[in-house]
mmCIF file of C-alpha atoms in Angstrom:
data_model
loop_
_atom_site.group_PDB
_atom_site.id
_atom_site.type_symbol
_atom_site.label_atom_id
_atom_site.label_comp_id
_atom_site.label_asym_id
_atom_site.label_seq_id
_atom_site.Cartn_x
_atom_site.Cartn_y
_atom_site.Cartn_z
ATOM 1 C CA MET A 1 -34.567 -57.911 28.585
ATOM 2 C CA ASN A 2 -38.258 -57.722 27.515
ATOM 3 C CA GLY A 3 -38.681 -54.065 28.507
ATOM 4 C CA PRO A 4 -40.106 -51.149 26.524
ATOM 5 C CA LEU A 5 -36.735 -50.522 24.881
ATOM 6 C CA ASP A 6 -36.090 -54.144 23.905
ATOM 7 C CA PRO A 7 -36.027 -54.392 20.089
ATOM 8 C CA GLU A 8 -37.925 -57.681 20.200
ATOM 9 C CA THR A 9 -40.846 -56.262 22.175
ATOM 10 C CA ARG A 10 -41.032 -52.905 20.387
ATOM 11 C CA GLY A 11 -40.581 -54.096 16.823
ATOM 12 C CA SER A 12 -44.222 -53.502 15.959
ATOM 13 C CA GLY A 13 -43.378 -51.165 13.101
ATOM 14 C CA ASP A 14 -45.796 -48.671 14.653
ATOM 15 C CA SER A 15 -43.718 -45.575 15.324
ATOM 16 C CA ALA A 16 -46.345 -44.012 17.579
ATOM 17 C CA SER A 17 -46.455 -47.112 19.787
ATOM 18 C CA ASP A 18 -42.651 -47.178 19.963
ATOM 19 C CA LEU A 19 -42.627 -43.539 21.058
ATOM 20 C CA GLU A 20 -45.277 -44.082 23.693
ATOM 21 C CA ARG A 21 -43.427 -47.056 25.198
ATOM 22 C CA LEU A 22 -40.152 -45.131 25.305
ATOM 23 C CA ALA A 23 -41.733 -42.004 26.716
ATOM 24 C CA ARG A 24 -43.578 -43.902 29.453
ATOM 25 C CA ALA A 25 -40.315 -45.579 30.427
ATOM 26 C CA ALA A 26 -38.151 -42.455 30.298
ATOM 27 C CA THR A 27 -40.128 -39.256 30.845
ATOM 28 C CA ILE A 28 -42.409 -39.753 33.809
ATOM 29 C CA GLY A 29 -42.825 -36.353 35.452
ATOM 30 C CA PHE A 30 -41.345 -34.261 32.632
ATOM 31 C CA ASP A 31 -43.636 -31.800 30.902
ATOM 32 C CA ALA A 32 -42.733 -29.012 28.488
ATOM 33 C CA SER A 33 -45.893 -27.108 29.325
ATOM 34 C CA SER A 34 -44.692 -26.199 32.805
ATOM 35 C CA ASP A 35 -41.269 -25.525 34.240
ATOM 36 C CA ARG A 36 -42.558 -25.235 37.804
ATOM 37 C CA GLU A 37 -43.007 -29.008 38.292
ATOM 38 C CA GLY A 38 -40.302 -31.070 39.943
ATOM 39 C CA PRO A 39 -37.735 -29.689 42.361
ATOM 40 C CA ASP A 40 -34.804 -31.240 40.502
ATOM 41 C CA ARG A 41 -35.469 -29.494 37.195
ATOM 42 C CA ASP A 42 -32.535 -27.772 35.567
ATOM 43 C CA ARG A 43 -33.764 -24.185 35.660
ATOM 44 C CA GLY A 44 -30.675 -22.898 33.860
ATOM 45 C CA ARG A 45 -31.078 -23.233 30.116
ATOM 46 C CA VAL A 46 -34.470 -23.234 28.453
ATOM 47 C CA ARG A 47 -34.585 -24.515 24.884
ATOM 48 C CA GLN A 48 -37.072 -23.163 22.400
ATOM 49 C CA LEU A 49 -38.441 -25.850 20.118
ATOM 50 C CA LEU A 50 -40.796 -25.508 17.162
ATOM 51 C CA ALA A 51 -43.544 -28.127 17.510
ATOM 52 C CA PHE A 52 -44.938 -29.689 14.343
ATOM 53 C CA GLY A 53 -47.174 -32.572 13.364
ATOM 54 C CA LEU A 54 -46.275 -35.704 11.419
ATOM 55 C CA ASP A 55 -48.734 -38.550 11.000
ATOM 56 C CA ARG A 56 -50.491 -38.629 14.395
ATOM 57 C CA GLY A 57 -47.429 -37.561 16.392
ATOM 58 C CA VAL A 58 -45.959 -34.316 17.656
ATOM 59 C CA TYR A 59 -42.316 -33.597 16.897
ATOM 60 C CA ALA A 60 -40.071 -30.616 17.522
ATOM 61 C CA ILE A 61 -36.845 -29.037 16.312
ATOM 62 C CA ASP A 62 -34.619 -26.433 17.960
ATOM 63 C CA VAL A 63 -35.622 -22.963 16.703
ATOM 64 C CA GLU A 64 -31.951 -21.982 16.415
ATOM 65 C CA ARG A 65 -31.686 -24.358 13.441
ATOM 66 C CA ILE A 66 -34.621 -22.809 11.549
ATOM 67 C CA ARG A 67 -34.165 -20.125 8.897
ATOM 68 C CA GLU A 68 -37.812 -19.791 7.894
ATOM 69 C CA ILE A 69 -41.092 -21.635 7.420
ATOM 70 C CA VAL A 70 -42.722 -21.590 3.983
ATOM 71 C CA ARG A 71 -45.719 -23.078 2.242
ATOM 72 C CA VAL A 72 -45.217 -26.196 0.158
ATOM 73 C CA ARG A 73 -44.007 -25.538 -3.391
ATOM 74 C CA GLU A 74 -43.646 -27.660 -6.488
ATOM 75 C CA THR A 75 -40.271 -29.393 -6.495
ATOM 76 C CA THR A 76 -37.957 -30.470 -9.288
ATOM 77 C CA ARG A 77 -37.222 -34.174 -8.774
ATOM 78 C CA LEU A 78 -33.595 -35.283 -8.900
ATOM 79 C CA PRO A 79 -32.725 -38.474 -10.812
ATOM 80 C CA ARG A 80 -31.843 -41.539 -8.729
ATOM 81 C CA SER A 81 -32.625 -39.778 -5.459
ATOM 82 C CA PRO A 82 -34.186 -41.616 -2.502
ATOM 83 C CA ASP A 83 -37.977 -41.437 -2.089
ATOM 84 C CA TRP A 84 -37.674 -39.149 0.944
ATOM 85 C CA LEU A 85 -35.799 -36.519 -1.105
ATOM 86 C CA LEU A 86 -38.726 -34.920 -2.918
ATOM 87 C CA GLY A 87 -36.518 -32.673 -5.037
ATOM 88 C CA VAL A 88 -35.274 -29.105 -5.015
ATOM 89 C CA VAL A 89 -36.861 -25.657 -5.114
ATOM 90 C CA ALA A 90 -35.464 -22.196 -5.732
ATOM 91 C CA LEU A 91 -35.965 -20.052 -2.646
ATOM 92 C CA ARG A 92 -34.643 -16.493 -2.547
ATOM 93 C CA GLY A 93 -32.006 -17.275 -5.152
ATOM 94 C CA GLU A 94 -30.827 -20.443 -3.419
ATOM 95 C CA VAL A 95 -31.404 -24.107 -4.316
ATOM 96 C CA VAL A 96 -33.024 -25.894 -1.358
ATOM 97 C CA GLU A 97 -33.436 -29.681 -1.080
ATOM 98 C CA ILE A 98 -36.886 -30.695 0.177
ATOM 99 C CA ILE A 99 -36.996 -33.761 2.410
ATOM 100 C CA ASP A 100 -40.272 -35.516 3.213
ATOM 101 C CA LEU A 101 -39.737 -35.997 6.937
ATOM 102 C CA ARG A 102 -42.555 -38.561 7.107
ATOM 103 C CA LEU A 103 -40.742 -40.850 4.680
ATOM 104 C CA ARG A 104 -37.335 -40.102 6.203
ATOM 105 C CA LEU A 105 -38.601 -41.294 9.602
ATOM 106 C CA GLY A 106 -40.286 -44.370 8.138
ATOM 107 C CA LEU A 107 -43.825 -43.047 8.626
ATOM 108 C CA PRO A 108 -46.578 -43.592 6.038
ATOM 109 C CA ALA A 109 -46.615 -41.260 3.037
ATOM 110 C CA ALA A 110 -49.262 -38.547 2.751
ATOM 111 C CA GLU A 111 -50.051 -35.861 0.217
ATOM 112 C CA PRO A 112 -49.333 -32.321 1.415
ATOM 113 C CA ASP A 113 -52.415 -30.242 2.190
ATOM 114 C CA ARG A 114 -53.185 -26.627 3.170
ATOM 115 C CA ALA A 115 -51.685 -27.108 6.643
ATOM 116 C CA SER A 116 -48.420 -28.623 5.353
ATOM 117 C CA ARG A 117 -45.282 -26.510 5.645
ATOM 118 C CA VAL A 118 -41.583 -26.680 4.816
ATOM 119 C CA ILE A 119 -39.225 -25.867 7.682
ATOM 120 C CA VAL A 120 -36.147 -24.398 5.983
ATOM 121 C CA LEU A 121 -32.986 -24.965 7.973
ATOM 122 C CA HIS A 122 -29.907 -22.775 8.179
ATOM 123 C CA GLY A 123 -27.505 -24.115 5.554
ATOM 124 C CA ASP A 124 -23.938 -25.198 6.116
ATOM 125 C CA GLY A 125 -22.667 -23.147 3.190
ATOM 126 C CA GLU A 126 -22.723 -26.104 0.798
ATOM 127 C CA ARG A 127 -26.224 -27.437 1.241
ATOM 128 C CA SER A 128 -29.606 -25.972 2.171
ATOM 129 C CA ALA A 129 -32.548 -28.148 3.059
ATOM 130 C CA GLY A 130 -36.165 -27.937 4.084
ATOM 131 C CA LEU A 131 -38.232 -30.505 5.965
ATOM 132 C CA LEU A 132 -41.782 -31.134 4.735
ATOM 133 C CA VAL A 133 -44.105 -31.531 7.749
ATOM 134 C CA ASP A 134 -47.875 -31.968 8.091
ATOM 135 C CA SER A 135 -48.380 -28.815 10.168
ATOM 136 C CA VAL A 136 -46.595 -26.343 12.418
ATOM 137 C CA SER A 137 -48.213 -25.581 15.757
ATOM 138 C CA GLU A 138 -46.241 -23.574 18.330
ATOM 139 C CA VAL A 139 -42.931 -22.743 19.972
ATOM 140 C CA LEU A 140 -42.322 -24.720 23.159
ATOM 141 C CA ARG A 141 -40.093 -23.525 25.989
ATOM 142 C CA VAL A 142 -38.527 -26.623 27.510
ATOM 143 C CA PRO A 143 -36.076 -26.616 30.433
ATOM 144 C CA GLU A 144 -33.055 -28.845 29.736
ATOM 145 C CA GLY A 145 -34.180 -31.028 32.642
ATOM 146 C CA GLY A 146 -37.528 -31.499 30.895
ATOM 147 C CA MET A 147 -36.027 -33.521 28.060
ATOM 148 C CA MET A 148 -34.895 -37.133 28.203
ATOM 149 C CA PRO A 149 -32.548 -38.772 25.679
ATOM 150 C CA ALA A 150 -34.309 -41.104 23.255
ATOM 151 C CA GLN A 151 -31.893 -43.980 23.758
ATOM 152 C CA GLY A 152 -33.127 -47.225 22.292
ATOM 153 C CA LEU A 153 -35.814 -45.641 20.148
ATOM 154 C CA ASP A 154 -35.713 -47.078 16.649
ATOM 155 C CA LEU A 155 -36.591 -43.866 14.814
ATOM 156 C CA LEU A 156 -33.947 -42.108 12.770
ATOM 157 C CA SER A 157 -33.293 -38.533 13.905
ATOM 158 C CA VAL A 158 -35.228 -38.606 17.203
ATOM 159 C CA VAL A 159 -32.721 -37.649 19.906
ATOM 160 C CA ALA A 160 -34.909 -36.689 22.876
ATOM 161 C CA VAL A 161 -38.454 -36.868 24.196
ATOM 162 C CA CYS A 162 -40.426 -34.405 26.317
ATOM 163 C CA ARG A 163 -44.071 -33.895 27.199
ATOM 164 C CA ARG A 164 -46.429 -31.062 26.391
ATOM 165 C CA ASP A 165 -49.858 -30.952 27.993
ATOM 166 C CA GLY A 166 -49.696 -34.706 28.599
ATOM 167 C CA GLU A 167 -48.693 -35.412 25.000
ATOM 168 C CA PHE A 168 -45.313 -36.855 24.021
ATOM 169 C CA VAL A 169 -43.088 -34.715 21.798
ATOM 170 C CA SER A 170 -40.169 -36.268 19.891
ATOM 171 C CA VAL A 171 -37.236 -33.903 19.406
ATOM 172 C CA ILE A 172 -35.548 -34.245 16.003
ATOM 173 C CA ASP A 173 -31.867 -33.651 15.222
ATOM 174 C CA PRO A 174 -31.977 -32.181 11.699
ATOM 175 C CA ASP A 175 -28.385 -33.245 10.992
ATOM 176 C CA LEU A 176 -29.438 -36.878 11.373
ATOM 177 C CA ALA A 177 -32.493 -36.314 9.165
ATOM 178 C CA LEU A 178 -30.247 -34.839 6.472
ATOM 179 C CA GLY A 179 -27.777 -37.745 6.589
ATOM 180 C CA GLU A 180 -26.692 -39.472 3.413
ATOM 181 C CA THR A 181 -27.958 -42.942 4.305
ATOM 182 C CA ASP A 182 -31.476 -44.031 3.495
ATOM 183 C CA GLY A 183 -33.247 -44.655 6.819
#
């Protein structure tokens, strides 16, 4: 096959390079910054996505999944938990698991800083979780036709790709990020 989605040619271990190859192959002409481009755009549903930074990349999550965004807090580590599960915090009377999204996606570890935030997701009644990210930047309005499935991309939780101001944005499915298996 030897294309941008071929595991043998994209197995560099560099997540940013993998994303760029996929996005070049799949999203030519799609841009979240403008819904006036392209006559075949689906002008029906517009998704609102919260854009955030991880490593040197831009990622996003559907705002409907987000309960709140908070500053990083000290966590209580759980015994025998995977590295990406930093621990738990008490937030408004509820125990919330904190997941280091960098580690969960296989990106290099980094210490949280002043720009780091935790994106707290709506719980399912049994479990509440927050995703530790490097920074939060903006809410994107993306027409459904402006997103392409991330088929063949070897990054856990990335389900779609779009563009914003010429920059690739990887859309995360939080349910996959919260999965039980260590990615």
